[in-house]
Short mmCIF file of C-alpha atoms and ligand atoms in Angstrom, two decimals:
data_model
loop_
_atom_site.label_atom_id
_atom_site.label_comp_id
_atom_site.label_asym_id
_atom_site.label_seq_id
_atom_site.Cartn_x
_atom_site.Cartn_y
_atom_site.Cartn_z
CA MET T 1 -59.17 -56.40 -116.73
CA PRO T 2 -57.79 -59.83 -117.54
CA ARG T 3 -56.94 -60.87 -113.97
CA LEU T 4 -60.25 -59.78 -112.60
CA ALA T 5 -61.92 -61.70 -115.38
CA ILE T 6 -60.00 -64.82 -114.40
CA THR T 7 -61.02 -64.38 -110.77
CA LEU T 8 -64.64 -63.96 -111.71
CA ALA T 9 -64.49 -66.94 -114.02
CA ALA T 10 -63.01 -69.06 -111.23
CA SER T 11 -65.79 -68.03 -108.86
CA ALA T 12 -68.39 -68.65 -111.53
CA SER T 13 -67.22 -72.19 -112.16
CA ALA T 14 -67.18 -72.94 -108.45
CA LEU T 15 -70.75 -71.72 -108.29
CA THR T 16 -71.74 -73.90 -111.21
CA LEU T 17 -70.41 -76.93 -109.38
CA THR T 18 -72.38 -75.90 -106.30
CA ALA T 19 -75.52 -75.40 -108.30
CA CYS T 20 -75.17 -78.87 -109.84
CA GLY T 21 -74.98 -80.36 -106.40
CA VAL T 22 -71.45 -81.64 -106.96
CA VAL T 23 -70.11 -79.74 -103.99
CA ASP T 24 -71.52 -79.90 -100.52
CA GLY T 25 -71.16 -77.62 -97.56
CA ILE T 26 -71.56 -74.25 -99.27
CA GLY T 27 -74.56 -72.03 -98.78
CA GLY T 28 -75.01 -72.00 -102.56
CA GLY T 29 -75.64 -69.20 -105.02
CA ASP T 30 -73.27 -66.30 -105.46
CA THR T 31 -75.34 -63.94 -103.42
CA SER T 32 -76.50 -65.96 -100.46
CA ALA T 33 -74.25 -66.28 -97.46
CA SER T 34 -73.22 -69.57 -95.94
CA PRO T 35 -74.53 -70.76 -92.58
CA THR T 36 -71.22 -69.63 -90.99
CA LYS T 37 -71.99 -65.91 -91.21
CA GLY T 38 -74.54 -63.79 -92.99
CA ASP T 39 -74.07 -60.52 -94.81
CA ASP T 40 -74.07 -58.50 -91.65
CA ILE T 41 -70.32 -58.67 -91.10
CA THR T 42 -67.60 -56.22 -90.09
CA VAL T 43 -64.21 -56.30 -91.74
CA GLY T 44 -61.37 -54.41 -90.05
CA LEU T 45 -59.06 -52.74 -92.56
CA LEU T 46 -55.78 -51.27 -91.31
CA LEU T 47 -53.66 -49.34 -93.81
CA PRO T 48 -50.18 -48.01 -93.06
CA ASP T 49 -49.73 -44.40 -94.10
CA LYS T 50 -51.05 -41.31 -95.82
CA ASP T 51 -47.80 -40.28 -97.52
CA THR T 52 -48.46 -42.79 -100.26
CA ALA T 53 -51.56 -41.64 -102.11
CA ARG T 54 -52.81 -45.08 -103.10
CA PHE T 55 -54.00 -46.15 -99.66
CA GLU T 56 -56.56 -43.41 -99.11
CA ALA T 57 -57.33 -42.77 -102.77
CA PHE T 58 -57.73 -46.35 -104.01
CA ASP T 59 -57.12 -49.25 -101.65
CA HIS T 60 -59.65 -48.21 -99.02
CA PRO T 61 -62.53 -47.09 -101.30
CA ILE T 62 -62.16 -50.08 -103.65
CA PHE T 63 -62.05 -52.50 -100.72
CA LYS T 64 -65.12 -50.94 -99.13
CA LYS T 65 -67.08 -51.02 -102.36
CA GLU T 66 -66.30 -54.69 -102.93
CA VAL T 67 -67.27 -55.69 -99.37
CA ALA T 68 -70.56 -53.83 -99.83
CA SER T 69 -71.26 -55.44 -103.18
CA LEU T 70 -70.57 -58.95 -101.84
CA THR T 71 -72.86 -58.46 -98.85
CA HIS T 72 -75.90 -56.67 -100.34
CA GLY T 73 -74.67 -53.43 -98.79
CA LYS T 74 -74.86 -54.90 -95.30
CA GLY T 75 -71.19 -55.64 -94.65
CA LYS T 76 -69.22 -52.87 -92.95
CA VAL T 77 -65.58 -51.92 -93.21
CA ASP T 78 -64.06 -50.53 -90.03
CA TYR T 79 -61.14 -48.52 -91.47
CA THR T 80 -58.07 -47.01 -89.83
CA ASN T 81 -54.84 -45.53 -91.13
CA ALA T 82 -51.76 -45.73 -88.90
CA GLU T 83 -50.08 -42.64 -90.37
CA ALA T 84 -46.75 -44.49 -90.50
CA SER T 85 -46.70 -45.25 -86.74
CA LYS T 86 -46.27 -48.88 -85.72
CA ASP T 87 -47.48 -48.08 -82.19
CA LYS T 88 -50.59 -46.41 -83.51
CA GLN T 89 -51.25 -49.39 -85.75
CA SER T 90 -50.80 -51.81 -82.87
CA GLN T 91 -53.36 -49.85 -80.87
CA GLN T 92 -55.77 -49.74 -83.83
CA PHE T 93 -55.32 -53.49 -84.26
CA ARG T 94 -56.04 -54.19 -80.59
CA GLU T 95 -59.16 -52.04 -80.75
CA MET T 96 -60.41 -54.13 -83.67
CA VAL T 97 -59.85 -57.30 -81.64
CA ALA T 98 -61.64 -55.77 -78.64
CA LYS T 99 -64.59 -54.83 -80.88
CA LYS T 100 -64.65 -58.42 -82.16
CA VAL T 101 -64.66 -57.59 -85.85
CA ASP T 102 -65.18 -60.69 -87.99
CA ILE T 103 -61.83 -60.51 -89.77
CA ILE T 104 -58.84 -58.16 -89.92
CA VAL T 105 -57.04 -57.14 -93.10
CA VAL T 106 -53.76 -55.41 -92.24
CA ASP T 107 -51.10 -53.64 -94.27
CA ALA T 108 -48.41 -53.56 -91.60
CA VAL T 109 -46.34 -50.48 -90.84
CA ASP T 110 -43.81 -52.86 -89.30
CA ALA T 111 -44.16 -56.50 -90.30
CA ALA T 112 -42.36 -57.93 -87.26
CA ALA T 113 -43.84 -55.56 -84.66
CA ILE T 114 -47.40 -56.51 -85.58
CA ALA T 115 -46.85 -60.26 -84.96
CA PRO T 116 -47.95 -60.32 -81.29
CA ASP T 117 -51.19 -58.57 -82.26
CA VAL T 118 -51.79 -61.07 -85.04
CA ARG T 119 -51.32 -63.84 -82.48
CA LYS T 120 -53.88 -62.19 -80.13
CA ALA T 121 -56.43 -61.93 -82.92
CA LYS T 122 -55.86 -65.58 -83.72
CA ASP T 123 -56.38 -66.52 -80.05
CA ALA T 124 -59.62 -64.54 -80.09
CA GLY T 125 -60.78 -66.52 -83.15
CA ILE T 126 -60.41 -63.57 -85.57
CA PRO T 127 -58.71 -64.46 -88.87
CA VAL T 128 -56.06 -62.08 -90.23
CA ILE T 129 -55.20 -61.40 -93.86
CA ALA T 130 -51.93 -59.60 -94.60
CA TYR T 131 -52.45 -56.92 -97.23
CA ASP T 132 -49.63 -55.86 -99.54
CA ARG T 133 -46.93 -56.38 -96.88
CA LEU T 134 -46.26 -59.80 -95.38
CA ALA T 135 -47.08 -59.35 -91.69
CA GLN T 136 -45.39 -61.85 -89.41
CA GLY T 137 -47.28 -64.11 -87.03
CA PRO T 138 -50.06 -66.65 -87.75
CA ILE T 139 -51.83 -64.91 -90.63
CA ASP T 140 -54.43 -66.82 -92.63
CA ALA T 141 -53.61 -65.44 -96.07
CA TYR T 142 -51.68 -62.80 -97.99
CA VAL T 143 -52.59 -60.56 -100.93
CA SER T 144 -49.83 -58.67 -102.68
CA HIS T 145 -47.68 -58.48 -105.77
CA ASP T 146 -44.52 -60.26 -106.77
CA ASN T 147 -42.47 -57.65 -104.97
CA GLU T 148 -39.11 -58.82 -106.25
CA LEU T 149 -40.49 -58.37 -109.71
CA VAL T 150 -41.34 -54.76 -108.80
CA GLY T 151 -37.64 -54.18 -108.07
CA GLU T 152 -36.56 -56.01 -111.21
CA VAL T 153 -38.87 -53.89 -113.33
CA GLN T 154 -37.40 -50.73 -111.77
CA GLY T 155 -33.82 -51.97 -112.17
CA ARG T 156 -34.36 -52.97 -115.79
CA ALA T 157 -35.83 -49.54 -116.52
CA ILE T 158 -32.63 -47.90 -115.29
CA LEU T 159 -30.47 -50.15 -117.47
CA GLU T 160 -32.69 -49.44 -120.44
CA ALA T 161 -32.49 -45.68 -119.84
CA LEU T 162 -28.70 -45.73 -119.52
CA GLY T 163 -28.16 -48.04 -122.48
CA SER T 164 -24.52 -48.45 -123.47
CA LYS T 165 -23.45 -45.89 -120.83
CA ALA T 166 -24.57 -48.18 -118.00
CA ALA T 167 -21.18 -49.71 -117.19
CA THR T 168 -19.56 -46.32 -116.59
CA SER T 169 -22.59 -44.78 -114.84
CA ARG T 170 -22.91 -43.92 -111.16
CA ILE T 171 -26.36 -44.18 -109.67
CA VAL T 172 -27.96 -43.38 -106.32
CA MET T 173 -30.30 -45.86 -104.65
CA MET T 174 -33.18 -44.66 -102.48
CA ASN T 175 -34.66 -47.70 -100.80
CA GLY T 176 -37.84 -47.82 -98.73
CA ASP T 177 -38.55 -48.34 -95.05
CA PRO T 178 -36.55 -51.26 -93.61
CA ALA T 179 -39.52 -52.22 -91.37
CA ASP T 180 -41.55 -52.94 -94.52
CA PRO T 181 -40.68 -56.44 -95.80
CA ASN T 182 -41.40 -55.29 -99.35
CA THR T 183 -38.41 -52.98 -99.13
CA ALA T 184 -35.98 -55.91 -99.07
CA SER T 185 -37.79 -57.57 -101.98
CA PHE T 186 -37.78 -54.36 -104.06
CA LYS T 187 -34.08 -53.93 -103.31
CA ASP T 188 -33.18 -57.57 -104.07
CA GLY T 189 -35.07 -57.42 -107.35
CA ALA T 190 -33.41 -54.15 -108.34
CA LEU T 191 -29.94 -55.35 -107.36
CA ALA T 192 -30.40 -58.53 -109.37
CA GLU T 193 -30.55 -56.27 -112.41
CA LEU T 194 -28.18 -53.48 -111.41
CA LYS T 195 -25.34 -55.21 -109.59
CA ASP T 196 -22.13 -55.27 -111.62
CA ARG T 197 -23.88 -53.45 -114.46
CA VAL T 198 -23.78 -49.94 -112.96
CA ARG T 199 -21.86 -48.38 -110.08
CA ILE T 200 -24.02 -47.74 -107.04
CA ALA T 201 -22.37 -44.59 -105.69
CA GLU T 202 -24.63 -44.02 -102.67
CA GLN T 203 -27.57 -45.86 -101.15
CA TYR T 204 -30.00 -44.98 -98.40
CA ASP T 205 -32.86 -46.54 -96.49
CA THR T 206 -35.85 -44.25 -96.02
CA ASP T 207 -37.47 -44.37 -92.62
CA LYS T 208 -41.28 -44.65 -92.94
CA TRP T 209 -41.07 -44.10 -96.69
CA SER T 210 -40.90 -40.40 -95.89
CA PRO T 211 -40.50 -38.13 -98.92
CA GLU T 212 -38.86 -35.51 -96.68
CA ALA T 213 -36.24 -38.04 -95.58
CA ALA T 214 -35.64 -39.06 -99.20
CA GLY T 215 -35.22 -35.38 -100.19
CA ALA T 216 -32.68 -34.86 -97.40
CA ASN T 217 -30.80 -38.00 -98.42
CA MET T 218 -30.77 -36.85 -102.03
CA LYS T 219 -29.13 -33.60 -100.97
CA LYS T 220 -26.44 -35.62 -99.21
CA ALA T 221 -25.98 -37.78 -102.32
CA ILE T 222 -25.59 -34.71 -104.52
CA ARG T 223 -22.90 -33.37 -102.19
CA ALA T 224 -21.11 -36.73 -102.08
CA VAL T 225 -21.28 -37.68 -105.75
CA GLY T 226 -21.66 -34.35 -107.53
CA LEU T 227 -24.78 -33.31 -109.40
CA ASN T 228 -23.35 -33.97 -112.83
CA ASN T 229 -22.01 -37.40 -111.90
CA ILE T 230 -25.39 -38.88 -111.01
CA ALA T 231 -26.52 -40.81 -114.06
CA ALA T 232 -29.77 -42.14 -112.59
CA VAL T 233 -31.65 -42.47 -109.33
CA TYR T 234 -33.34 -45.66 -108.24
CA SER T 235 -36.25 -44.50 -106.09
CA ALA T 236 -38.35 -47.30 -104.62
CA ASN T 237 -41.61 -45.33 -104.79
CA ASP T 238 -43.25 -42.24 -106.24
CA GLY T 239 -43.49 -40.18 -103.06
CA MET T 240 -39.72 -40.40 -102.71
CA ALA T 241 -39.19 -39.88 -106.46
CA GLY T 242 -41.00 -36.52 -106.23
CA ALA T 243 -38.69 -35.40 -103.41
CA VAL T 244 -35.61 -36.68 -105.27
CA ILE T 245 -36.57 -34.72 -108.39
CA ASP T 246 -37.18 -31.57 -106.32
CA ALA T 247 -33.77 -31.93 -104.70
CA LEU T 248 -32.12 -32.33 -108.12
CA LYS T 249 -33.91 -29.22 -109.39
CA GLN T 250 -32.99 -27.22 -106.30
CA ALA T 251 -29.37 -28.20 -106.84
CA GLY T 252 -29.62 -26.66 -110.29
CA ALA T 253 -30.14 -29.69 -112.54
CA THR T 254 -31.32 -28.57 -115.95
CA THR T 255 -31.96 -32.06 -117.24
CA ILE T 256 -33.19 -34.62 -114.74
CA PRO T 257 -31.47 -38.02 -114.91
CA PRO T 258 -33.72 -41.09 -115.13
CA VAL T 259 -35.59 -41.54 -111.83
CA THR T 260 -37.73 -44.60 -111.08
CA GLY T 261 -40.82 -44.86 -108.88
CA GLN T 262 -43.68 -47.10 -107.86
CA ASP T 263 -47.43 -46.72 -107.23
CA ALA T 264 -48.56 -44.69 -110.25
CA ASN T 265 -49.44 -41.70 -108.07
CA LEU T 266 -51.20 -39.06 -110.16
CA ASP T 267 -48.36 -36.53 -109.80
CA ALA T 268 -45.86 -39.25 -110.74
CA VAL T 269 -47.82 -40.13 -113.88
CA GLN T 270 -47.80 -36.41 -114.75
CA ARG T 271 -44.03 -36.31 -114.24
CA VAL T 272 -43.72 -39.32 -116.53
CA VAL T 273 -45.73 -37.40 -119.13
CA SER T 274 -43.48 -34.34 -118.83
CA GLY T 275 -40.33 -36.47 -118.84
CA GLU T 276 -39.21 -35.50 -115.33
CA GLN T 277 -39.68 -39.04 -114.00
CA TYR T 278 -38.56 -41.92 -116.19
CA MET T 279 -41.07 -44.51 -115.02
CA THR T 280 -43.27 -45.76 -112.22
CA VAL T 281 -44.51 -49.26 -111.42
CA TYR T 282 -48.24 -49.61 -111.81
CA LYS T 283 -49.65 -52.10 -109.34
CA PRO T 284 -53.30 -52.62 -110.25
CA PHE T 285 -55.00 -51.47 -107.05
CA LEU T 286 -58.36 -52.60 -108.30
CA ASP T 287 -57.24 -56.21 -108.44
CA GLU T 288 -55.32 -56.19 -105.18
CA ALA T 289 -58.02 -54.48 -103.12
CA THR T 290 -60.83 -56.45 -104.76
CA ASP T 291 -59.05 -59.74 -104.16
CA ALA T 292 -58.46 -58.82 -100.52
CA ALA T 293 -62.10 -57.86 -99.98
CA GLN T 294 -63.30 -61.07 -101.62
CA MET T 295 -60.90 -63.15 -99.57
CA ALA T 296 -62.08 -61.50 -96.36
CA VAL T 297 -65.79 -61.94 -97.09
CA TYR T 298 -65.42 -65.51 -98.37
CA LYS T 299 -63.36 -66.42 -95.31
CA VAL T 300 -65.92 -65.02 -92.87
CA GLN T 301 -68.84 -66.54 -94.72
CA GLY T 302 -67.16 -69.93 -95.02
CA ARG T 303 -67.29 -69.90 -98.82
CA ASP T 304 -64.30 -72.21 -99.02
CA ILE T 305 -64.30 -72.94 -102.72
CA GLN T 306 -64.23 -69.30 -103.72
CA TYR T 307 -61.66 -68.63 -101.01
CA ASP T 308 -59.41 -71.46 -102.14
CA ALA T 309 -59.70 -70.35 -105.76
CA LEU T 310 -58.36 -66.96 -104.68
CA THR T 311 -55.42 -68.26 -102.67
CA GLN T 312 -53.59 -70.54 -105.07
CA ASP T 313 -50.11 -69.10 -104.49
CA LYS T 314 -47.99 -70.00 -101.47
CA VAL T 315 -45.46 -67.81 -99.64
CA ASP T 316 -43.29 -68.14 -96.52
CA SER T 317 -42.78 -65.41 -93.94
CA PRO T 318 -40.02 -65.41 -91.33
CA THR T 319 -42.49 -67.04 -88.90
CA GLU T 320 -44.86 -69.13 -91.09
CA LYS T 321 -44.63 -71.55 -94.00
CA ASP T 322 -46.93 -72.08 -96.99
CA ILE T 323 -49.23 -69.11 -96.43
CA PRO T 324 -52.07 -69.19 -98.98
CA ALA T 325 -51.63 -66.12 -101.18
CA THR T 326 -52.63 -64.17 -104.24
CA LEU T 327 -49.89 -62.27 -106.06
CA VAL T 328 -51.22 -59.72 -108.53
CA PRO T 329 -48.98 -58.94 -111.55
CA VAL T 330 -47.32 -55.52 -111.97
CA VAL T 331 -46.30 -53.49 -114.99
CA ALA T 332 -43.79 -50.73 -115.75
CA LEU T 333 -45.58 -47.50 -116.62
CA THR T 334 -43.73 -45.24 -119.05
CA LYS T 335 -44.76 -42.57 -121.54
CA ASP T 336 -45.64 -45.34 -123.99
CA ASN T 337 -48.33 -47.21 -122.08
CA ILE T 338 -50.29 -44.69 -119.98
CA LYS T 339 -53.40 -45.33 -122.07
CA ASP T 340 -53.13 -49.12 -121.75
CA THR T 341 -52.66 -49.06 -118.00
CA VAL T 342 -54.06 -46.43 -115.64
CA ILE T 343 -56.47 -44.97 -118.18
CA GLU T 344 -57.79 -48.29 -119.46
CA ASP T 345 -58.28 -49.50 -115.86
CA GLY T 346 -60.18 -46.34 -114.96
CA VAL T 347 -57.66 -45.22 -112.33
CA TYR T 348 -57.35 -41.79 -113.96
CA THR T 349 -58.96 -40.03 -116.89
CA VAL T 350 -57.01 -38.12 -119.52
CA ALA T 351 -58.48 -34.98 -117.93
CA ASP T 352 -57.05 -35.94 -114.53
CA ILE T 353 -53.56 -36.29 -115.98
CA CYS T 354 -53.58 -33.67 -118.71
CA THR T 355 -54.25 -30.53 -116.65
CA PRO T 356 -53.27 -27.24 -118.34
CA LYS T 357 -49.68 -27.56 -117.13
CA TYR T 358 -49.30 -30.95 -118.84
CA ARG T 359 -51.51 -30.41 -121.88
CA SER T 360 -48.78 -29.93 -124.47
CA ALA T 361 -46.66 -32.75 -123.03
CA CYS T 362 -49.75 -34.97 -123.18
CA ALA T 363 -50.40 -34.00 -126.78
CA ALA T 364 -46.79 -34.80 -127.68
CA ILE T 365 -47.28 -38.42 -126.56
CA GLY T 366 -50.74 -38.72 -128.06
CA LEU T 367 -52.64 -38.45 -124.80
CA THR T 368 -55.69 -36.40 -125.64
C1 GAL C 1 -45.01 -50.60 -100.00
C2 GAL C 1 -46.05 -50.74 -101.03
C3 GAL C 1 -45.89 -49.66 -102.02
C4 GAL C 1 -45.77 -48.30 -101.39
C5 GAL C 1 -44.95 -48.27 -100.14
C6 GAL C 1 -45.07 -46.99 -99.35
O1 GAL C 1 -45.07 -51.64 -99.11
O2 GAL C 1 -45.98 -51.99 -101.65
O3 GAL C 1 -46.94 -49.73 -102.94
O4 GAL C 1 -47.00 -47.78 -101.18
O5 GAL C 1 -45.18 -49.38 -99.35
O6 GAL C 1 -45.93 -47.00 -98.29
#
């Protein structure tokens, strides 16, 4: 993977400098820990929900593996999932602080609600890294994607699918959870492409990114706009896209209009293969989770050069300025690039995607 290669190259050159004695203050060697902390560390990882497959299926296992590999198998990951409850996440966060984990990596259910907990961790001397969503409060760093770009990629896909019919087309917009700061970025990015180019007939926010809520909203949209008048559906993620497509089918749609998504969930990739879902946004989990794990371990172990090399971007949150960050690139996944994306990166095999139900559709796009 190109980005991973760049990251490794950056670390390697930092190590070369260390080895040559040019840089002081680092424990030296890529495997030995600095005097700050050894390998025996505990990283708290808090992920937001189970409705979105990526968190349990990829983010957590990849993160855990990377922490282990950076710490000779000694570093532990204390993992919790908030199941879309901000109160549950706050409690999980406070437990991590009480247990005195060495660092907390949090993907916030509610970016504003978590701020007081971030502040408490800070007061207790525990650094906090915001994962995927920009938590408010005094975080140390942020790992995510260019989330406006995610929305732009989705919006552009709709325009491309509608072609010359765009100007006279009515679309429905299914946005994410308003408590997730990414939702606004996805929406802004999408609107930058769609505004004045299509008619947005109906739009909805989706509490907790719930597919059920998106399905219910889609039913309302079909009643309001009329099944045959919906030219495309902007769905901010794949879980919601699945529910949108089911609602369209239940309403009797024989051809499904272009529907967008995000996350490259396995069932979404299969729907892309069969043509039911127009596209998804593939956000390389391997890079995002690996970067976050490296950042956490380097921070705890005081490996400043490697840490700085990983946090070259800067972002502002509503409460903080110039937060050191890494923003991993994203790519639109369509029928044409399944091999070059999720398969090449080892996220899925052809066998995972091309189950008997999808075998002929796979063959038709050369996926064998
Ligand atoms: C977003 C995240 C997406 C998706 C969504 C649903 O913040 O960037 O990848 O998973 O949350 O939880």
